[in-house]
Amino acid sequence: MTEKTSPASGAALAGDPSERPVLRVEGLHHSYGAGTAAVHALRGASFAVRRGELVALKGRSGSGKTTLLHLIGGLDSPQRGRVVLDGTDLSELGESELLALRRDRIGFVFQSFGLIPILTAAENVGVPLRLRRTGFREREERVALLLALVGLAGHAAQRPAELSGGQQQRVAIARALANRPALLLADEPTGQLDAATGLAVMELLRAVVRSEGVTALVATHDPQLLGLADRVLELSDGEVVEG
Ligand code: ADP
Ligand code: MG
């Protein structure tokens, strides 16, 4: 079995670019450790996500959700199989190309927000734009627009410690959208929030997927959030099944 797709399957997708999925995951295998101690987190996970979809990824704790998101986001490379983002096979990229893809094409939202404590909300949102050397004026405008989008226009100057958990996650979502990514990856984004705040954050994700035309893959095991997704996938025994 070869891990590369044949030219034929590539050609089948080449016709209409709008029909091409934003994300294609093919036969991913990933394990940790070796020998009898090895944990097989993924055993042939495959699925595709179309442009503009909000897809929820459920699965019990330890089912491989984080592993899968890391492989899709290029934070780790699979032992077998491949990830194709917007027609680009991640395994064919060099280190600097992968870095650029992570910076420009993917937005990450983590359970623990991941904001930089000494920066204000506005400065945190502006970090990806600085990394891309976006000019001052354009940066200021985009940051203001993003903070308004997530309902935090009046909180630009506050640091993370001066914001609630829900507000911090809104800042993180704004930051993840800064570079207009093709794909937003969120790993249990409501895991540290109470139920009502978590629902509000998920509703925000739902709204930005519509308004920003972004595509999102959200790992969650919160049943009240699954209803907001266009589609639910489940990780079970290292494979992805339609939920
Ligand atoms: P989830 O996010 O669904 O809880 P993970 O992807 O974090 O699942 O973990 C899948 C499996 O891989 C679990 O059994 C976990 O213990 C194991 N695992 C994850 N990361 C590591 C690691 N860095 N080293 C060893 N085992 C790991
Ligand atoms: Mg996890």
XYZ file of N, CA and C and ligand atoms in Angstrom:
757
model
N 0.834 -1.214 0.000
C 0.000 0.000 0.000
C 0.863 1.256 0.000
N 0.579 2.126 -0.939
C 1.332 3.368 -0.981
C 0.546 4.475 -0.283
N 1.271 5.402 0.303
C 0.601 6.474 1.029
C 0.311 7.672 0.142
N 0.971 7.733 -1.000
C 0.713 8.841 -1.928
C -0.556 8.518 -2.728
N -1.357 9.544 -3.037
C -2.499 9.256 -3.906
C -1.984 9.101 -5.318
N -2.687 8.316 -6.101
C -2.329 8.148 -7.498
C -2.701 9.420 -8.243
N -2.079 9.683 -9.393
C -2.430 10.858 -10.186
C -3.924 10.880 -10.494
N -4.525 9.694 -10.686
C -5.939 9.607 -11.039
C -6.819 10.252 -9.972
N -6.566 9.954 -8.689
C -7.435 10.507 -7.656
C -7.208 12.009 -7.511
N -5.987 12.477 -7.811
C -5.725 13.918 -7.790
C -6.492 14.610 -8.899
N -6.494 14.005 -10.079
C -7.166 14.591 -11.235
C -8.668 14.695 -11.001
N -9.231 13.707 -10.291
C -10.666 13.706 -10.046
C -11.088 14.938 -9.250
N -10.168 15.470 -8.442
C -10.488 16.621 -7.616
C -10.104 17.938 -8.286
N -9.398 17.850 -9.407
C -8.841 19.062 -9.997
C -9.861 19.876 -10.784
N -11.009 19.268 -11.144
C -11.987 19.919 -12.003
C -12.457 21.281 -11.526
N -13.278 21.299 -10.483
C -13.865 22.542 -10.000
C -13.295 22.830 -8.615
N -12.477 23.917 -8.507
C -11.816 24.173 -7.231
C -12.801 24.363 -6.075
N -14.013 24.872 -6.352
C -14.965 25.094 -5.267
C -15.471 23.771 -4.697
N -15.348 22.705 -5.512
C -15.787 21.387 -5.064
C -14.720 20.680 -4.239
N -13.493 21.208 -4.343
C -12.396 20.559 -3.649
C -12.533 20.815 -2.153
N -12.452 19.770 -1.311
C -12.555 20.025 0.120
C -11.397 20.896 0.616
N -11.666 21.721 1.608
C -10.597 22.528 2.217
C -9.578 21.598 2.866
N -10.113 20.551 3.472
C -9.254 19.644 4.228
C -9.553 18.195 3.846
N -8.489 17.462 3.571
C -8.623 16.038 3.351
C -7.651 15.303 4.256
N -8.162 14.391 5.038
C -7.342 13.598 5.945
C -7.452 12.164 5.462
N -6.301 11.554 5.176
C -6.331 10.216 4.576
C -5.489 9.223 5.363
N -6.153 8.283 5.959
C -5.479 7.135 6.588
C -4.402 7.503 7.595
N -4.711 8.435 8.491
C -3.692 8.852 9.463
C -3.489 7.798 10.547
N -2.228 7.490 10.746
C -1.838 6.611 11.857
C -0.867 7.384 12.731
N -1.072 7.301 14.034
C -0.115 7.940 14.928
C -0.115 7.217 16.270
N 1.070 6.874 16.730
C 1.140 6.255 18.056
C 2.232 6.910 18.879
N 2.122 6.758 20.170
C 3.103 7.287 21.120
C 3.779 6.107 21.796
N 5.080 6.224 22.033
C 5.804 5.148 22.693
C 6.053 4.002 21.725
N 6.677 2.944 22.236
C 7.026 1.828 21.356
C 6.756 0.501 22.051
N 6.739 -0.552 21.231
C 6.596 -1.915 21.758
C 5.270 -2.129 22.474
N 5.309 -2.856 23.582
C 4.075 -3.185 24.287
C 3.479 -1.963 24.972
N 4.315 -0.933 25.188
C 3.828 0.283 25.851
C 3.198 1.270 24.861
N 3.250 0.964 23.558
C 2.776 1.924 22.555
C 1.279 2.191 22.691
N 0.926 3.460 22.554
C -0.484 3.859 22.526
C -0.806 4.254 21.092
N -1.736 3.533 20.467
C -2.110 3.845 19.087
C -3.263 4.840 19.101
N -2.916 6.115 19.035
C -3.941 7.158 19.128
C -4.806 7.195 17.878
N -4.192 7.080 16.707
C -4.950 7.102 15.455
C -4.601 5.854 14.643
N -5.624 5.215 14.104
C -5.430 3.958 13.356
C -6.153 4.040 12.022
N -5.775 4.997 11.206
C -6.391 5.094 9.882
C -7.546 6.071 9.831
N -7.375 7.229 10.474
C -8.434 8.244 10.475
C -8.513 8.922 9.104
N -9.719 8.958 8.525
C -9.937 9.584 7.214
C -11.246 10.356 7.214
N -11.217 11.560 6.646
C -12.446 12.335 6.443
C -12.088 13.573 5.624
N -13.125 14.279 5.184
C -12.898 15.520 4.445
C -13.846 16.586 4.982
N -13.419 17.837 4.877
C -14.243 18.966 5.311
C -14.384 19.935 4.146
N -15.624 20.295 3.847
C -15.885 21.224 2.745
C -15.762 22.668 3.215
N -15.531 23.558 2.275
C -15.385 24.979 2.579
C -16.641 25.529 3.262
N -16.435 26.258 4.335
C -17.563 26.902 5.014
C -18.298 26.031 6.010
N -17.811 24.810 6.214
C -18.471 23.927 7.190
C -17.950 24.179 8.602
N -18.848 23.984 9.564
C -18.450 23.900 10.973
C -18.636 22.441 11.378
N -17.525 21.769 11.566
C -17.562 20.339 11.882
C -17.128 20.133 13.325
N -17.954 19.428 14.077
C -17.588 19.089 15.456
C -16.936 17.713 15.456
N -15.899 17.584 16.266
C -15.189 16.309 16.399
C -15.370 15.848 17.839
N -16.159 14.785 18.014
C -16.368 14.318 19.382
C -15.631 13.021 19.617
N -15.621 12.591 20.848
C -14.895 11.374 21.213
C -14.506 11.498 22.670
N -14.511 10.381 23.363
C -14.198 10.429 24.797
C -12.770 10.944 25.000
N -12.474 11.309 26.218
C -11.128 11.759 26.557
C -10.131 10.648 26.218
N -9.070 10.988 25.545
C -8.069 9.986 25.155
C -8.351 9.319 23.822
N -9.388 9.768 23.122
C -9.744 9.121 21.853
C -8.892 9.610 20.681
N -8.054 10.632 20.906
C -7.136 11.066 19.848
C -7.492 12.402 19.205
N -8.418 13.139 19.791
C -8.846 14.419 19.200
C -7.689 15.408 19.080
N -6.958 15.582 20.177
C -5.840 16.537 20.163
C -4.751 16.080 19.198
N -4.465 14.795 19.208
C -3.462 14.250 18.281
C -3.852 14.582 16.843
N -5.124 14.347 16.518
C -5.610 14.593 15.156
C -5.495 16.078 14.803
N -5.894 16.964 15.707
C -5.812 18.406 15.417
C -4.357 18.843 15.240
N -3.458 18.278 16.042
C -2.032 18.625 15.899
C -1.489 18.205 14.531
N -1.893 17.028 14.076
C -1.408 16.558 12.772
C -1.978 17.423 11.652
N -3.262 17.790 11.776
C -3.884 18.625 10.746
C -3.243 20.007 10.723
N -2.901 20.515 11.907
C -2.316 21.842 12.007
C -0.814 21.875 11.756
N -0.238 20.741 11.413
C 1.185 20.702 11.111
C 2.080 20.877 12.329
N 1.533 20.652 13.525
C 2.348 20.765 14.738
C 3.126 19.476 14.986
N 2.705 18.422 14.307
C 3.363 17.126 14.424
C 3.132 16.431 13.074
N 3.959 15.438 12.725
C 3.695 14.760 11.444
C 3.281 13.313 11.677
N 2.333 12.840 10.873
C 1.798 11.491 11.072
C 2.816 10.426 10.717
N 2.693 9.270 11.346
C 3.587 8.160 11.012
C 3.168 7.507 9.696
N 1.875 7.567 9.401
C 1.372 7.104 8.098
C 0.185 7.957 7.718
N -0.087 8.053 6.415
C -1.237 8.798 5.940
C -0.869 10.235 5.637
N -1.872 11.032 5.219
C -1.541 12.401 4.876
C -2.678 13.375 5.138
N -2.255 14.632 5.248
C -3.175 15.742 5.470
C -3.022 16.675 4.272
N -4.133 16.954 3.590
C -4.090 17.856 2.435
C -4.957 19.063 2.749
N -4.317 20.231 2.845
C -5.030 21.460 3.173
C -5.034 22.358 1.939
N -6.244 22.671 1.459
C -6.371 23.541 0.284
C -5.507 23.040 -0.879
N -5.452 21.729 -1.046
C -4.689 21.151 -2.148
C -3.211 20.934 -1.857
N -2.744 21.371 -0.686
C -1.332 21.201 -0.342
C -1.148 20.019 0.600
N -0.325 19.073 0.190
C -0.001 17.937 1.050
C 1.058 18.394 2.053
N 0.680 18.421 3.330
C 1.584 18.949 4.353
C 2.919 18.211 4.390
N 2.905 16.928 4.042
C 4.138 16.142 4.135
C 5.158 16.560 3.076
N 4.697 17.323 2.079
C 5.626 17.741 1.024
C 6.268 19.096 1.317
N 5.894 19.703 2.440
C 6.423 21.029 2.757
C 7.691 20.929 3.590
N 8.611 21.843 3.349
C 9.783 21.966 4.191
C 9.421 22.710 5.465
N 10.360 22.790 6.395
C 10.107 23.391 7.703
C 9.586 24.830 7.605
N 10.213 25.649 6.750
C 9.802 27.056 6.693
C 8.466 27.215 5.974
N 8.198 26.333 4.994
C 6.908 26.377 4.308
C 5.780 25.973 5.264
N 6.075 25.000 6.093
C 5.087 24.537 7.070
C 4.802 25.639 8.089
N 5.851 26.321 8.478
C 5.711 27.441 9.419
C 4.812 28.525 8.811
N 5.055 28.831 7.539
C 4.261 29.856 6.857
C 2.807 29.404 6.719
N 2.606 28.134 6.429
C 1.242 27.614 6.312
C 0.508 27.709 7.653
N 1.205 27.360 8.732
C 0.578 27.466 10.056
C 0.229 28.907 10.375
N 1.115 29.809 9.986
C 0.917 31.218 10.296
C -0.206 31.830 9.455
N -0.262 31.464 8.166
C -1.141 32.169 7.232
C -2.456 31.456 6.947
N -2.476 30.137 7.053
C -3.643 29.392 6.574
C -4.443 28.733 7.687
N -3.865 28.687 8.909
C -4.537 27.965 9.987
C -4.651 28.866 11.215
N -5.821 28.858 11.833
C -6.002 29.561 13.105
C -6.238 28.528 14.192
N -5.538 28.666 15.311
C -5.682 27.710 16.415
C -6.396 28.365 17.600
N -7.324 27.620 18.177
C -7.949 28.041 19.436
C -7.802 26.874 20.410
N -7.243 27.165 21.590
C -6.972 26.107 22.560
C -7.917 26.211 23.757
N -8.024 25.121 24.481
C -8.861 25.091 25.681
C -8.436 26.162 26.685
N -7.127 26.352 26.827
C -6.609 27.256 27.850
C -6.308 28.654 27.295
N -6.934 29.015 26.188
C -6.897 30.345 25.581
C -5.535 30.682 24.946
N -4.452 30.504 25.706
C -3.121 30.715 25.135
C -2.787 32.152 24.798
N -3.353 33.093 25.552
C -3.030 34.505 25.301
C -1.720 34.873 25.990
N -1.072 35.910 25.501
C 0.174 36.370 26.113
C -0.191 37.354 27.227
N 0.154 37.015 28.492
C -0.361 37.766 29.648
C 0.007 39.242 29.667
N 1.196 39.598 29.168
C 1.612 41.002 29.287
C 1.079 41.878 28.157
N 0.421 41.267 27.180
C -0.139 42.047 26.073
C -1.617 42.316 26.305
N -2.095 43.455 25.824
C -3.519 43.767 25.900
C -4.286 42.865 24.923
N -5.626 42.922 25.039
C -6.466 42.155 24.110
C -6.126 42.527 22.672
N -6.049 43.823 22.402
C -5.751 44.280 21.033
C -4.374 43.794 20.577
N -3.388 43.865 21.465
C -2.033 43.423 21.086
C -1.986 41.921 20.828
N -2.730 41.147 21.643
C -2.796 39.704 21.410
C -3.381 39.392 20.037
N -4.468 40.088 19.699
C -5.110 39.852 18.395
C -4.158 40.247 17.260
N -3.314 41.246 17.520
C -2.409 41.744 16.486
C -1.161 40.907 16.269
N -0.896 39.951 17.162
C 0.351 39.172 17.065
C 0.509 38.482 15.698
N -0.518 37.756 15.211
C -0.328 37.092 13.904
C -0.076 38.082 12.772
N -0.634 39.293 12.902
C -0.442 40.308 11.861
C 0.978 40.852 11.897
N 1.513 41.014 13.107
C 2.915 41.435 13.239
C 3.850 40.395 12.646
N 3.543 39.112 12.926
C 4.390 38.035 12.400
C 4.416 38.062 10.879
N 3.346 38.576 10.299
C 3.281 38.667 8.846
C 3.706 40.031 8.349
N 4.188 40.866 9.272
C 4.672 42.204 8.940
C 3.606 43.069 8.271
N 2.370 42.925 8.735
C 1.294 43.788 8.258
C 1.562 45.198 8.805
N 1.358 46.201 7.965
C 1.641 47.583 8.364
C 0.756 48.065 9.510
N 1.216 49.114 10.196
C 0.551 49.591 11.409
C -0.920 49.913 11.193
N -1.204 50.728 10.177
C -2.580 51.177 9.982
C -3.528 50.004 9.672
N -3.095 49.150 8.768
C -3.930 47.996 8.398
C -4.136 47.080 9.609
N -3.076 46.962 10.412
C -3.150 46.115 11.603
C -4.172 46.667 12.589
N -4.066 47.980 12.849
C -4.994 48.616 13.799
C -6.438 48.444 13.347
N -6.659 48.622 12.056
C -8.021 48.509 11.522
C -8.556 47.087 11.660
N -7.705 46.123 11.307
C -8.150 44.717 11.360
C -8.403 44.305 12.814
N -7.544 44.723 13.721
C -7.703 44.368 15.134
C -9.012 44.949 15.677
N -9.300 46.193 15.345
C -10.532 46.827 15.828
C -11.751 46.087 15.289
N -11.674 45.725 14.015
C -12.785 45.000 13.390
C -13.001 43.636 14.050
N -11.895 42.950 14.327
C -11.991 41.614 14.930
C -12.525 41.684 16.356
N -12.057 42.684 17.119
C -12.553 42.810 18.496
C -14.047 43.124 18.490
N -14.485 43.936 17.537
C -15.924 44.228 17.419
C -16.687 42.957 17.045
N -16.100 42.189 16.146
C -16.737 40.945 15.684
C -17.007 39.991 16.849
N -16.085 39.928 17.787
C -16.249 39.000 18.918
C -16.885 39.681 20.133
N -17.387 40.904 19.931
C -18.121 41.591 20.988
C -17.260 42.195 22.079
N -16.006 42.545 21.743
C -15.096 43.073 22.766
C -14.521 44.440 22.388
N -15.264 45.196 21.614
C -14.752 46.493 21.163
C -14.327 47.377 22.336
N -15.028 47.285 23.436
C -14.708 48.149 24.582
C -13.627 47.606 25.499
N -13.016 46.494 25.129
C -12.055 45.841 26.031
C -10.650 45.768 25.444
N -10.389 46.552 24.407
C -9.129 46.451 23.671
C -7.894 46.609 24.555
N -7.981 47.479 25.564
C -6.788 47.808 26.350
C -6.596 46.914 27.567
N -7.516 45.961 27.775
C -7.398 45.101 28.957
C -6.477 43.912 28.695
N -5.743 43.536 29.748
C -4.883 42.359 29.649
C -5.693 41.119 30.002
N -5.218 39.921 29.596
C -5.990 38.697 29.842
C -6.479 38.548 31.287
N -5.620 38.875 32.255
C -6.017 38.697 33.659
C -7.183 39.608 34.046
N -7.411 40.649 33.241
C -8.512 41.578 33.527
C -9.784 41.208 32.755
N -9.749 40.044 32.094
C -10.907 39.580 31.312
C -11.419 38.264 31.900
N -12.717 38.005 31.721
C -13.283 36.717 32.151
C -12.786 35.616 31.204
N -13.006 34.360 31.604
C -12.609 33.241 30.749
C -13.263 33.312 29.378
N -14.558 33.601 29.381
C -15.281 33.691 28.105
C -14.732 34.804 27.233
N -14.395 35.941 27.866
C -13.815 37.063 27.099
C -12.435 36.696 26.563
N -11.648 35.997 27.379
C -10.314 35.582 26.909
C -10.430 34.663 25.692
N -11.419 33.756 25.728
C -11.569 32.862 24.589
C -12.039 33.641 23.358
N -12.839 34.690 23.555
C -13.244 35.537 22.424
C -12.022 36.237 21.807
N -11.107 36.689 22.668
C -9.872 37.304 22.162
C -9.076 36.270 21.356
N -9.019 35.041 21.897
C -8.265 33.982 21.207
C -8.892 33.672 19.840
N -10.208 33.717 19.765
C -10.889 33.463 18.487
C -10.582 34.605 17.510
N -10.619 35.838 18.017
C -10.285 36.987 17.165
C -8.853 36.852 16.637
N -7.935 36.458 17.518
C -6.535 36.277 17.114
C -6.417 35.182 16.050
N -7.165 34.085 16.246
C -7.091 32.977 15.291
C -7.607 33.383 13.915
N -8.493 34.384 13.870
C -9.070 34.820 12.593
C -8.252 35.921 11.926
N -7.242 36.440 12.630
C -6.554 37.651 12.181
C -6.031 37.546 10.746
N -5.441 36.421 10.409
C -4.841 36.278 9.081
C -5.789 35.651 8.068
N -7.081 35.700 8.356
C -8.093 35.107 7.460
C -7.705 33.686 7.068
N -7.626 32.787 8.065
C -7.180 31.427 7.782
C -8.191 30.656 6.947
N -7.709 29.670 6.212
C -8.605 28.770 5.488
C -9.315 27.850 6.471
N -8.612 27.550 7.564
C -9.130 26.553 8.502
C -8.885 26.998 9.938
N -9.965 26.939 10.716
C -9.880 27.237 12.146
C -9.935 25.905 12.890
N -8.925 25.644 13.708
C -8.896 24.415 14.502
C -9.078 24.793 15.961
N -10.074 24.217 16.616
C -10.323 24.545 18.025
C -10.352 23.258 18.835
N -9.518 23.206 19.866
C -9.400 22.001 20.690
C -10.109 22.221 22.019
N -11.307 21.696 22.142
C -12.138 21.853 23.337
C -12.157 23.307 23.812
N -12.574 24.219 22.933
C -12.490 25.651 23.242
C -13.376 26.072 24.409
N -14.331 25.233 24.778
C -15.224 25.604 25.883
C -14.942 24.777 27.128
N -13.868 23.990 27.090
C -13.561 23.054 28.170
C -13.335 23.701 29.526
N -12.885 24.959 29.531
C -12.614 25.622 30.814
C -13.694 26.637 31.173
N -14.807 26.594 30.444
C -15.848 27.602 30.666
C -17.096 26.945 31.251
N -17.887 27.737 31.998
C -19.152 27.189 32.493
C -20.086 26.987 31.303
N -21.178 26.264 31.523
C -22.046 25.838 30.413
C -22.568 27.018 29.602
N -23.052 28.054 30.277
C -23.648 29.182 29.551
C -22.594 29.928 28.738
N -21.412 30.149 29.336
C -20.331 30.849 28.636
C -19.826 30.000 27.475
N -19.735 28.692 27.721
C -19.288 27.771 26.673
C -20.223 27.800 25.477
N -21.512 27.840 25.749
C -22.492 27.888 24.664
C -22.349 29.197 23.883
N -22.130 30.299 24.610
C -21.967 31.600 23.941
C -20.731 31.600 23.044
N -19.650 30.967 23.502
C -18.421 30.899 22.703
C -18.652 30.039 21.454
N -19.375 28.942 21.634
C -19.672 28.082 20.475
C -20.578 28.817 19.488
N -21.530 29.595 20.015
C -22.401 30.371 19.132
C -21.594 31.419 18.361
N -20.568 31.964 19.029
C -19.684 32.908 18.341
C -18.941 32.197 17.206
N -18.424 31.007 17.487
C -17.749 30.247 16.431
C -18.704 29.985 15.267
N -19.933 29.612 15.604
C -20.959 29.378 14.577
C -21.140 30.643 13.721
N -21.221 31.793 14.393
C -21.451 33.057 13.684
C -20.265 33.450 12.812
N -19.042 33.269 13.307
C -17.890 33.700 12.500
C -17.655 32.757 11.311
N -18.013 31.490 11.470
C -17.902 30.592 10.318
C -18.799 31.107 9.199
N -19.996 31.605 9.572
C -20.903 32.159 8.555
C -20.378 33.492 8.008
N -20.013 34.413 8.914
C -19.723 35.777 8.457
C -18.336 35.904 7.820
N -17.373 35.124 8.271
C -16.005 35.253 7.755
C -15.700 34.229 6.665
N -16.642 33.346 6.387
C -16.423 32.335 5.355
C -15.306 31.368 5.693
N -14.997 31.255 6.992
C -13.936 30.355 7.409
C -14.528 28.943 7.557
N -13.671 27.953 7.602
C -14.069 26.566 7.819
C -13.523 26.175 9.179
N -14.309 25.458 9.977
C -13.835 25.160 11.331
C -14.006 23.699 11.692
N -13.007 23.206 12.412
C -13.055 21.855 12.975
C -12.865 22.018 14.481
N -13.889 21.644 15.234
C -13.911 21.917 16.670
C -14.027 20.621 17.456
N -12.982 20.289 18.220
C -13.044 19.115 19.082
C -13.803 19.492 20.345
N -14.754 18.669 20.718
C -15.505 18.941 21.934
C -16.133 17.647 22.417
N -16.282 17.494 23.722
C -17.159 16.389 24.121
C -18.358 16.934 24.891
N -18.675 18.185 24.586
C -19.819 18.842 25.207
C -21.052 18.666 24.313
N -22.016 17.820 24.751
C -23.159 17.505 23.886
C -23.987 18.735 23.483
N -24.035 19.761 24.361
C -24.883 20.910 24.019
C -24.294 21.725 22.857
N -23.017 21.494 22.541
C -22.394 22.245 21.451
C -22.553 21.541 20.105
N -22.796 20.236 20.166
C -22.808 19.463 18.926
C -23.944 19.893 18.002
N -25.047 20.354 18.613
C -26.210 20.765 17.828
C -25.948 21.982 16.951
N -24.900 22.745 17.250
C -24.601 23.946 16.468
C -23.762 23.628 15.228
N -23.246 22.411 15.174
C -22.357 22.044 14.060
C -23.157 21.635 12.829
N -22.546 21.822 11.658
C -23.155 21.339 10.422
C -23.083 19.818 10.366
N -22.037 19.267 10.975
C -21.776 17.833 10.896
C -20.995 17.431 12.130
N -21.246 16.240 12.612
C -20.511 15.742 13.764
C -19.734 14.501 13.353
N -18.436 14.524 13.620
C -17.599 13.349 13.397
C -17.223 12.793 14.759
N -17.047 11.482 14.820
C -16.650 10.883 16.094
C -15.377 10.075 15.930
N -14.457 10.288 16.863
C -13.245 9.476 16.890
C -13.510 8.281 17.789
N -13.326 7.117 17.230
C -13.588 5.905 17.991
C -12.594 4.848 17.533
N -11.869 4.253 18.467
C -10.835 3.264 18.151
C -9.847 3.777 17.103
N -9.538 5.063 17.180
C -8.525 5.623 16.288
C -8.999 5.910 14.887
N -10.313 5.710 14.653
C -10.859 6.008 13.331
C -11.969 7.038 13.434
N -12.225 7.719 12.331
C -13.266 8.747 12.317
C -14.528 8.172 11.689
N -15.621 8.295 12.425
C -16.912 7.854 11.880
C -17.877 9.032 11.905
N -18.791 9.066 10.950
C -19.801 10.127 10.892
C -20.692 9.947 12.110
N -20.874 11.037 12.910
C -21.582 10.915 14.195
C -23.097 10.946 14.062
P -8.015 13.470 23.355
O -7.601 14.829 22.917
O -9.197 12.919 22.601
O -8.250 13.392 24.828
P -5.255 12.716 22.794
O -5.000 12.897 21.356
O -4.755 13.751 23.715
O -6.827 12.449 23.014
O -4.634 11.342 23.261
C -4.849 10.103 22.561
C -4.064 9.006 23.254
O -2.683 9.245 23.082
C -4.299 8.934 24.748
O -4.270 7.573 25.149
C -3.139 9.682 25.331
O -2.829 9.231 26.610
C -2.024 9.385 24.344
N -1.057 10.502 24.230
C -1.339 11.760 23.778
N -0.237 12.521 23.767
C 0.776 11.733 24.216
C 2.178 11.937 24.428
N 2.771 13.103 24.157
N 2.900 10.897 24.908
C 2.322 9.708 25.154
N 1.020 9.442 24.978
C 0.247 10.439 24.519
Mg -7.531 16.611 23.882
